């Protein structure tokens, strides 16, 4: 089945700890995105990547980092600098950069211990 | 003021009702309009996609865009309990480098 796989489904972070959320896609899409979803706030863009080895900051990049070493993988690290990390994190991909239609993974729910 | 406004709900309707979900926006450059459905604790899935003004129908779903009023709607006919979800509108300008802008979502509950 083609799609986007996010893992883990649930993640807990201790204070001062960095955690990494995994996102893998087998759709052969060039562009990948990370969003944060908080209740009532919709989706806010954290980072996006249009091509391997290149990525751009979104609207709320502070406290997050990403890498894009392979076309199919776009992991997100939530660093200790992100003071309010509790949220639902969604990874998406699209066929080409800036393409209107994005496909989403099932999400990772991050909570702080 | 947010660029895209959406009533968070919840909107509760009986099974079989016609549902109207709406978004207003402020950026007149938006040209592409989408509706995503998101079930609880899942990722959004694309439901409808329209370009510019007009209507688009797909089964029980109709998407409507009124660019002059900066207002888009999603109508669901003969609503079913399985339609219970959060509905997110999203929109984009014609600039290929721009990203999607999402509304906050409306939570819909269809009661049997």
PDB file of C-alpha atoms in Angstrom:
ATOM      1  CA  UNK A   1       0.000   0.000   0.000  1.00  0.00           C
ATOM      2  CA  UNK A   2       1.305   3.449  -0.899  1.00  0.00           C
ATOM      3  CA  UNK A   3       1.198   6.049   1.795  1.00  0.00           C
ATOM      4  CA  UNK A   4       2.831   7.964   4.572  1.00  0.00           C
ATOM      5  CA  UNK A   5       3.904   6.252   7.775  1.00  0.00           C
ATOM      6  CA  UNK A   6       4.474   8.189  10.955  1.00  0.00           C
ATOM      7  CA  UNK A   7       5.947   6.659  14.084  1.00  0.00           C
ATOM      8  CA  UNK A   8       5.541   6.401  16.927  1.00  0.00           C
ATOM      9  CA  UNK A   9       1.824   7.038  17.344  1.00  0.00           C
ATOM     10  CA  UNK A  10       2.357   8.354  20.887  1.00  0.00           C
ATOM     11  CA  UNK A  11       5.524   9.873  22.323  1.00  0.00           C
ATOM     12  CA  UNK A  12       6.424  11.268  25.705  1.00  0.00           C
ATOM     13  CA  UNK A  13       9.197  13.769  26.282  1.00  0.00           C
ATOM     14  CA  UNK A  14      10.994  14.517  29.498  1.00  0.00           C
ATOM     15  CA  UNK A  15      12.089  18.052  30.225  1.00  0.00           C
ATOM     16  CA  UNK A  16      15.373  18.917  28.522  1.00  0.00           C
ATOM     17  CA  UNK A  17      15.148  15.967  26.154  1.00  0.00           C
ATOM     18  CA  UNK A  18      15.222  15.977  22.365  1.00  0.00           C
ATOM     19  CA  UNK A  19      12.848  13.581  20.644  1.00  0.00           C
ATOM     20  CA  UNK A  20      12.619  12.566  16.989  1.00  0.00           C
ATOM     21  CA  UNK A  21       9.430  11.831  15.073  1.00  0.00           C
ATOM     22  CA  UNK A  22       9.700   9.586  12.050  1.00  0.00           C
ATOM     23  CA  UNK A  23       7.989  10.137   8.689  1.00  0.00           C
ATOM     24  CA  UNK A  24       8.411   7.804   5.726  1.00  0.00           C
ATOM     25  CA  UNK A  25       6.593   7.896   2.376  1.00  0.00           C
ATOM     26  CA  UNK A  26       6.548   5.448  -0.532  1.00  0.00           C
ATOM     27  CA  UNK A  27       4.570   7.669  -2.893  1.00  0.00           C
ATOM     28  CA  UNK A  28       7.708   8.875  -4.683  1.00  0.00           C
ATOM     29  CA  UNK A  29       6.743  12.442  -3.785  1.00  0.00           C
ATOM     30  CA  UNK A  30       9.351  15.170  -3.994  1.00  0.00           C
ATOM     31  CA  UNK A  31       7.944  17.489  -1.322  1.00  0.00           C
ATOM     32  CA  UNK A  32       7.377  16.723   2.343  1.00  0.00           C
ATOM     33  CA  UNK A  33       5.963  18.817   5.176  1.00  0.00           C
ATOM     34  CA  UNK A  34       5.643  18.869   8.959  1.00  0.00           C
ATOM     35  CA  UNK A  35       2.652  20.473  10.644  1.00  0.00           C
ATOM     36  CA  UNK A  36       1.692  21.025  14.230  1.00  0.00           C
ATOM     37  CA  UNK A  37      -1.984  20.832  15.198  1.00  0.00           C
ATOM     38  CA  UNK A  38      -3.341  22.356  18.405  1.00  0.00           C
ATOM     39  CA  UNK A  39      -7.040  22.370  19.322  1.00  0.00           C
ATOM     40  CA  UNK A  40      -8.920  25.064  17.427  1.00  0.00           C
ATOM     41  CA  UNK A  41      -5.804  26.345  15.637  1.00  0.00           C
ATOM     42  CA  UNK A  42      -5.763  24.285  12.498  1.00  0.00           C
ATOM     43  CA  UNK A  43      -2.488  23.131  11.005  1.00  0.00           C
ATOM     44  CA  UNK A  44       0.608  25.276  11.309  1.00  0.00           C
ATOM     45  CA  UNK A  45       3.619  24.610   9.102  1.00  0.00           C
ATOM     46  CA  UNK A  46       6.863  23.831  10.926  1.00  0.00           C
ATOM     47  CA  UNK A  47       9.250  22.869   8.103  1.00  0.00           C
ATOM     48  CA  UNK A  48       9.018  21.726   4.515  1.00  0.00           C
ATOM     49  CA  UNK A  49      11.368  20.161   2.030  1.00  0.00           C
ATOM     50  CA  UNK A  50      11.055  20.463  -1.717  1.00  0.00           C
ATOM     51  CA  UNK A  51      13.927  18.178  -2.593  1.00  0.00           C
ATOM     52  CA  UNK A  52      16.509  15.917  -0.973  1.00  0.00           C
ATOM     53  CA  UNK A  53      19.135  17.740   1.102  1.00  0.00           C
ATOM     54  CA  UNK A  54      17.100  20.947   1.123  1.00  0.00           C
ATOM     55  CA  UNK A  55      14.487  22.238   3.568  1.00  0.00           C
ATOM     56  CA  UNK A  56      12.870  25.537   4.523  1.00  0.00           C
ATOM     57  CA  UNK A  57      11.443  26.962   7.725  1.00  0.00           C
ATOM     58  CA  UNK A  58       7.702  27.290   7.996  1.00  0.00           C
ATOM     59  CA  UNK A  59       5.715  29.589  10.247  1.00  0.00           C
ATOM     60  CA  UNK A  60       6.716  28.047  13.591  1.00  0.00           C
ATOM     61  CA  UNK A  61      10.185  26.501  13.115  1.00  0.00           C
ATOM     62  CA  UNK A  62      11.722  27.652  16.417  1.00  0.00           C
ATOM     63  CA  UNK A  63      12.590  24.714  18.649  1.00  0.00           C
ATOM     64  CA  UNK A  64      12.417  22.179  15.818  1.00  0.00           C
ATOM     65  CA  UNK A  65      14.924  20.726  13.370  1.00  0.00           C
ATOM     66  CA  UNK A  66      14.650  18.439  10.333  1.00  0.00           C
ATOM     67  CA  UNK A  67      16.800  16.569   7.838  1.00  0.00           C
ATOM     68  CA  UNK A  68      16.124  15.225   4.352  1.00  0.00           C
ATOM     69  CA  UNK A  69      18.873  12.788   3.477  1.00  0.00           C
ATOM     70  CA  UNK A  70      16.592  10.458   1.517  1.00  0.00           C
ATOM     71  CA  UNK A  71      13.611  11.227  -0.704  1.00  0.00           C
ATOM     72  CA  UNK A  72      11.316   8.959   1.286  1.00  0.00           C
ATOM     73  CA  UNK A  73      12.265  10.154   4.783  1.00  0.00           C
ATOM     74  CA  UNK A  74      11.766  13.468   6.594  1.00  0.00           C
ATOM     75  CA  UNK A  75      12.323  13.122  10.373  1.00  0.00           C
ATOM     76  CA  UNK A  76      11.429  15.935  12.761  1.00  0.00           C
ATOM     77  CA  UNK A  77      13.355  16.556  15.978  1.00  0.00           C
ATOM     78  CA  UNK A  78      11.612  18.438  18.758  1.00  0.00           C
ATOM     79  CA  UNK A  79      14.432  20.009  20.727  1.00  0.00           C
ATOM     80  CA  UNK A  80      14.555  21.068  24.359  1.00  0.00           C
ATOM     81  CA  UNK A  81      14.294  24.657  23.109  1.00  0.00           C
ATOM     82  CA  UNK A  82      10.631  24.023  22.218  1.00  0.00           C
ATOM     83  CA  UNK A  83       8.996  24.973  25.501  1.00  0.00           C
ATOM     84  CA  UNK A  84       5.464  23.919  24.617  1.00  0.00           C
ATOM     85  CA  UNK A  85       5.829  20.746  22.559  1.00  0.00           C
ATOM     86  CA  UNK A  86       2.561  19.047  23.520  1.00  0.00           C
ATOM     87  CA  UNK A  87       0.593  18.756  20.261  1.00  0.00           C
ATOM     88  CA  UNK A  88      -0.437  16.467  17.431  1.00  0.00           C
ATOM     89  CA  UNK A  89       2.249  16.375  14.721  1.00  0.00           C
ATOM     90  CA  UNK A  90       1.341  15.614  11.129  1.00  0.00           C
ATOM     91  CA  UNK A  91       3.630  14.777   8.251  1.00  0.00           C
ATOM     92  CA  UNK A  92       2.458  15.283   4.669  1.00  0.00           C
ATOM     93  CA  UNK A  93       3.816  14.921   1.169  1.00  0.00           C
ATOM     94  CA  UNK A  94       2.949  16.199  -2.282  1.00  0.00           C
ATOM     95  CA  UNK A  95       4.033  15.229  -5.744  1.00  0.00           C
ATOM     96  CA  UNK A  96       5.876  18.458  -6.427  1.00  0.00           C
ATOM     97  CA  UNK A  97       6.844  21.500  -4.365  1.00  0.00           C
ATOM     98  CA  UNK A  98       3.939  23.824  -3.800  1.00  0.00           C
ATOM     99  CA  UNK A  99       1.459  21.329  -5.225  1.00  0.00           C
ATOM    100  CA  UNK A 100      -1.998  21.964  -3.916  1.00  0.00           C
ATOM    101  CA  UNK A 101      -2.897  18.427  -2.914  1.00  0.00           C
ATOM    102  CA  UNK A 102      -1.095  17.056   0.111  1.00  0.00           C
ATOM    103  CA  UNK A 103      -1.385  13.578   1.569  1.00  0.00           C
ATOM    104  CA  UNK A 104      -1.125  13.114   5.307  1.00  0.00           C
ATOM    105  CA  UNK A 105       0.139  10.484   7.684  1.00  0.00           C
ATOM    106  CA  UNK A 106      -1.808   9.342  10.739  1.00  0.00           C
ATOM    107  CA  UNK A 107       0.059  11.663  13.090  1.00  0.00           C
ATOM    108  CA  UNK A 108       2.138  11.459  16.267  1.00  0.00           C
ATOM    109  CA  UNK A 109       0.793  12.735  19.559  1.00  0.00           C
ATOM    110  CA  UNK A 110       3.586  14.204  21.678  1.00  0.00           C
ATOM    111  CA  UNK A 111       3.130  14.847  25.370  1.00  0.00           C
ATOM    112  CA  UNK A 112       5.448  16.179  28.045  1.00  0.00           C
ATOM    113  CA  UNK A 113       6.045  14.112  31.188  1.00  0.00           C
TER     114      UNK A 113
ATOM    115  CA  UNK B   1      -7.318  38.377  12.581  1.00  0.00           C
ATOM    116  CA  UNK B   2      -6.618  34.940  11.151  1.00  0.00           C
ATOM    117  CA  UNK B   3      -6.213  34.624   7.407  1.00  0.00           C
ATOM    118  CA  UNK B   4      -8.809  31.820   7.302  1.00  0.00           C
ATOM    119  CA  UNK B   5     -11.691  31.701   9.774  1.00  0.00           C
ATOM    120  CA  UNK B   6     -13.776  28.640  10.540  1.00  0.00           C
ATOM    121  CA  UNK B   7     -16.358  28.117  13.269  1.00  0.00           C
ATOM    122  CA  UNK B   8     -14.963  25.395  15.558  1.00  0.00           C
ATOM    123  CA  UNK B   9     -18.395  23.983  16.429  1.00  0.00           C
ATOM    124  CA  UNK B  10     -19.304  21.409  17.482  1.00  0.00           C
ATOM    125  CA  UNK B  11     -22.134  21.232  15.005  1.00  0.00           C
ATOM    126  CA  UNK B  12     -24.649  18.548  15.963  1.00  0.00           C
ATOM    127  CA  UNK B  13     -27.249  17.373  13.436  1.00  0.00           C
ATOM    128  CA  UNK B  14     -29.616  14.400  13.144  1.00  0.00           C
ATOM    129  CA  UNK B  15     -28.907  11.669  10.619  1.00  0.00           C
ATOM    130  CA  UNK B  16     -30.231  12.570   7.178  1.00  0.00           C
ATOM    131  CA  UNK B  17     -29.883  16.333   7.643  1.00  0.00           C
ATOM    132  CA  UNK B  18     -28.187  18.637   5.164  1.00  0.00           C
ATOM    133  CA  UNK B  19     -25.003  20.029   6.667  1.00  0.00           C
ATOM    134  CA  UNK B  20     -23.414  23.336   5.723  1.00  0.00           C
ATOM    135  CA  UNK B  21     -19.802  24.006   6.717  1.00  0.00           C
ATOM    136  CA  UNK B  22     -18.188  27.340   5.949  1.00  0.00           C
ATOM    137  CA  UNK B  23     -14.921  29.247   5.853  1.00  0.00           C
ATOM    138  CA  UNK B  24     -14.201  32.910   5.314  1.00  0.00           C
ATOM    139  CA  UNK B  25     -10.847  34.272   4.261  1.00  0.00           C
ATOM    140  CA  UNK B  26      -9.131  37.608   3.856  1.00  0.00           C
ATOM    141  CA  UNK B  27      -6.503  37.005   1.162  1.00  0.00           C
ATOM    142  CA  UNK B  28      -8.030  37.754  -2.243  1.00  0.00           C
ATOM    143  CA  UNK B  29      -5.085  35.981  -3.912  1.00  0.00           C
ATOM    144  CA  UNK B  30      -6.326  32.543  -2.846  1.00  0.00           C
ATOM    145  CA  UNK B  31      -7.296  30.568  -5.938  1.00  0.00           C
ATOM    146  CA  UNK B  32      -7.284  26.927  -4.880  1.00  0.00           C
ATOM    147  CA  UNK B  33      -9.668  25.659  -2.232  1.00  0.00           C
ATOM    148  CA  UNK B  34      -9.751  22.316  -0.470  1.00  0.00           C
ATOM    149  CA  UNK B  35     -11.781  20.526   2.147  1.00  0.00           C
ATOM    150  CA  UNK B  36     -10.139  17.866   4.308  1.00  0.00           C
ATOM    151  CA  UNK B  37     -11.922  15.448   6.636  1.00  0.00           C
ATOM    152  CA  UNK B  38     -10.142  14.409   9.811  1.00  0.00           C
ATOM    153  CA  UNK B  39     -11.402  11.625  12.047  1.00  0.00           C
ATOM    154  CA  UNK B  40     -10.397  11.706  15.694  1.00  0.00           C
ATOM    155  CA  UNK B  41      -6.695  10.929  16.218  1.00  0.00           C
ATOM    156  CA  UNK B  42      -6.117  10.452  12.479  1.00  0.00           C
ATOM    157  CA  UNK B  43      -4.503  12.464   9.714  1.00  0.00           C
ATOM    158  CA  UNK B  44      -6.629  14.634   7.395  1.00  0.00           C
ATOM    159  CA  UNK B  45      -7.801  13.161   4.095  1.00  0.00           C
ATOM    160  CA  UNK B  46      -8.666  15.234   1.045  1.00  0.00           C
ATOM    161  CA  UNK B  47     -12.390  15.394   0.400  1.00  0.00           C
ATOM    162  CA  UNK B  48     -12.924  18.111  -2.213  1.00  0.00           C
ATOM    163  CA  UNK B  49     -10.700  20.301  -4.366  1.00  0.00           C
ATOM    164  CA  UNK B  50     -11.876  23.326  -6.362  1.00  0.00           C
ATOM    165  CA  UNK B  51     -10.249  26.042  -8.384  1.00  0.00           C
ATOM    166  CA  UNK B  52     -11.533  29.624  -8.403  1.00  0.00           C
ATOM    167  CA  UNK B  53     -15.277  30.278  -8.062  1.00  0.00           C
ATOM    168  CA  UNK B  54     -18.160  27.926  -8.652  1.00  0.00           C
ATOM    169  CA  UNK B  55     -19.569  24.622  -7.463  1.00  0.00           C
ATOM    170  CA  UNK B  56     -18.229  21.094  -7.521  1.00  0.00           C
ATOM    171  CA  UNK B  57     -20.228  18.018  -6.657  1.00  0.00           C
ATOM    172  CA  UNK B  58     -19.025  14.550  -5.645  1.00  0.00           C
ATOM    173  CA  UNK B  59     -21.686  12.168  -4.412  1.00  0.00           C
ATOM    174  CA  UNK B  60     -23.261  13.603  -1.268  1.00  0.00           C
ATOM    175  CA  UNK B  61     -20.702  16.407  -1.080  1.00  0.00           C
ATOM    176  CA  UNK B  62     -20.843  19.803  -2.794  1.00  0.00           C
ATOM    177  CA  UNK B  63     -18.113  22.420  -2.526  1.00  0.00           C
ATOM    178  CA  UNK B  64     -18.981  26.012  -3.288  1.00  0.00           C
ATOM    179  CA  UNK B  65     -16.623  28.970  -3.710  1.00  0.00           C
ATOM    180  CA  UNK B  66     -17.691  32.614  -3.762  1.00  0.00           C
ATOM    181  CA  UNK B  67     -14.530  34.623  -4.347  1.00  0.00           C
ATOM    182  CA  UNK B  68     -16.374  37.950  -4.406  1.00  0.00           C
ATOM    183  CA  UNK B  69     -17.463  37.348  -0.807  1.00  0.00           C
ATOM    184  CA  UNK B  70     -14.288  35.448   0.163  1.00  0.00           C
ATOM    185  CA  UNK B  71     -16.472  32.605   1.383  1.00  0.00           C
ATOM    186  CA  UNK B  72     -16.380  28.874   0.760  1.00  0.00           C
ATOM    187  CA  UNK B  73     -18.840  26.183   1.780  1.00  0.00           C
ATOM    188  CA  UNK B  74     -19.077  22.423   1.959  1.00  0.00           C
ATOM    189  CA  UNK B  75     -22.551  20.882   1.848  1.00  0.00           C
ATOM    190  CA  UNK B  76     -23.210  17.313   2.935  1.00  0.00           C
ATOM    191  CA  UNK B  77     -26.535  15.814   1.883  1.00  0.00           C
ATOM    192  CA  UNK B  78     -28.186  12.909   3.686  1.00  0.00           C
ATOM    193  CA  UNK B  79     -25.613  13.100   6.473  1.00  0.00           C
ATOM    194  CA  UNK B  80     -24.565   9.835   8.119  1.00  0.00           C
ATOM    195  CA  UNK B  81     -23.049   9.063  11.533  1.00  0.00           C
ATOM    196  CA  UNK B  82     -19.870   8.105   9.641  1.00  0.00           C
ATOM    197  CA  UNK B  83     -19.605  11.763   8.549  1.00  0.00           C
ATOM    198  CA  UNK B  84     -18.866  12.703  12.168  1.00  0.00           C
ATOM    199  CA  UNK B  85     -15.403  14.224  11.999  1.00  0.00           C
ATOM    200  CA  UNK B  86     -13.566  17.535  11.936  1.00  0.00           C
ATOM    201  CA  UNK B  87     -13.666  19.309   8.589  1.00  0.00           C
ATOM    202  CA  UNK B  88     -10.744  21.556   7.683  1.00  0.00           C
ATOM    203  CA  UNK B  89     -10.769  24.042   4.861  1.00  0.00           C
ATOM    204  CA  UNK B  90      -7.466  24.875   3.182  1.00  0.00           C
ATOM    205  CA  UNK B  91      -6.550  27.320   0.468  1.00  0.00           C
ATOM    206  CA  UNK B  92      -3.600  28.472  -1.594  1.00  0.00           C
ATOM    207  CA  UNK B  93      -2.600  31.281  -3.903  1.00  0.00           C
ATOM    208  CA  UNK B  94      -1.549  30.707  -7.481  1.00  0.00           C
ATOM    209  CA  UNK B  95       2.085  31.211  -6.570  1.00  0.00           C
ATOM    210  CA  UNK B  96       3.729  27.798  -6.821  1.00  0.00           C
ATOM    211  CA  UNK B  97       6.069  28.595  -3.958  1.00  0.00           C
ATOM    212  CA  UNK B  98       3.322  29.318  -1.466  1.00  0.00           C
ATOM    213  CA  UNK B  99       2.042  26.803   1.029  1.00  0.00           C
ATOM    214  CA  UNK B 100      -1.470  25.827   2.069  1.00  0.00           C
ATOM    215  CA  UNK B 101      -3.260  27.933   4.677  1.00  0.00           C
ATOM    216  CA  UNK B 102      -5.651  25.965   6.879  1.00  0.00           C
ATOM    217  CA  UNK B 103      -8.722  26.947   8.825  1.00  0.00           C
ATOM    218  CA  UNK B 104      -9.042  25.783  12.421  1.00  0.00           C
ATOM    219  CA  UNK B 105     -11.584  23.083  11.574  1.00  0.00           C
ATOM    220  CA  UNK B 106     -15.265  22.518  12.390  1.00  0.00           C
ATOM    221  CA  UNK B 107     -16.220  19.491  14.429  1.00  0.00           C
ATOM    222  CA  UNK B 108     -19.350  17.796  13.083  1.00  0.00           C
ATOM    223  CA  UNK B 109     -21.441  15.245  14.976  1.00  0.00           C
ATOM    224  CA  UNK B 110     -24.202  13.364  13.141  1.00  0.00           C
ATOM    225  CA  UNK B 111     -26.513  11.620  15.581  1.00  0.00           C
ATOM    226  CA  UNK B 112     -28.412   8.440  14.579  1.00  0.00           C
TER     227      UNK B 112
END
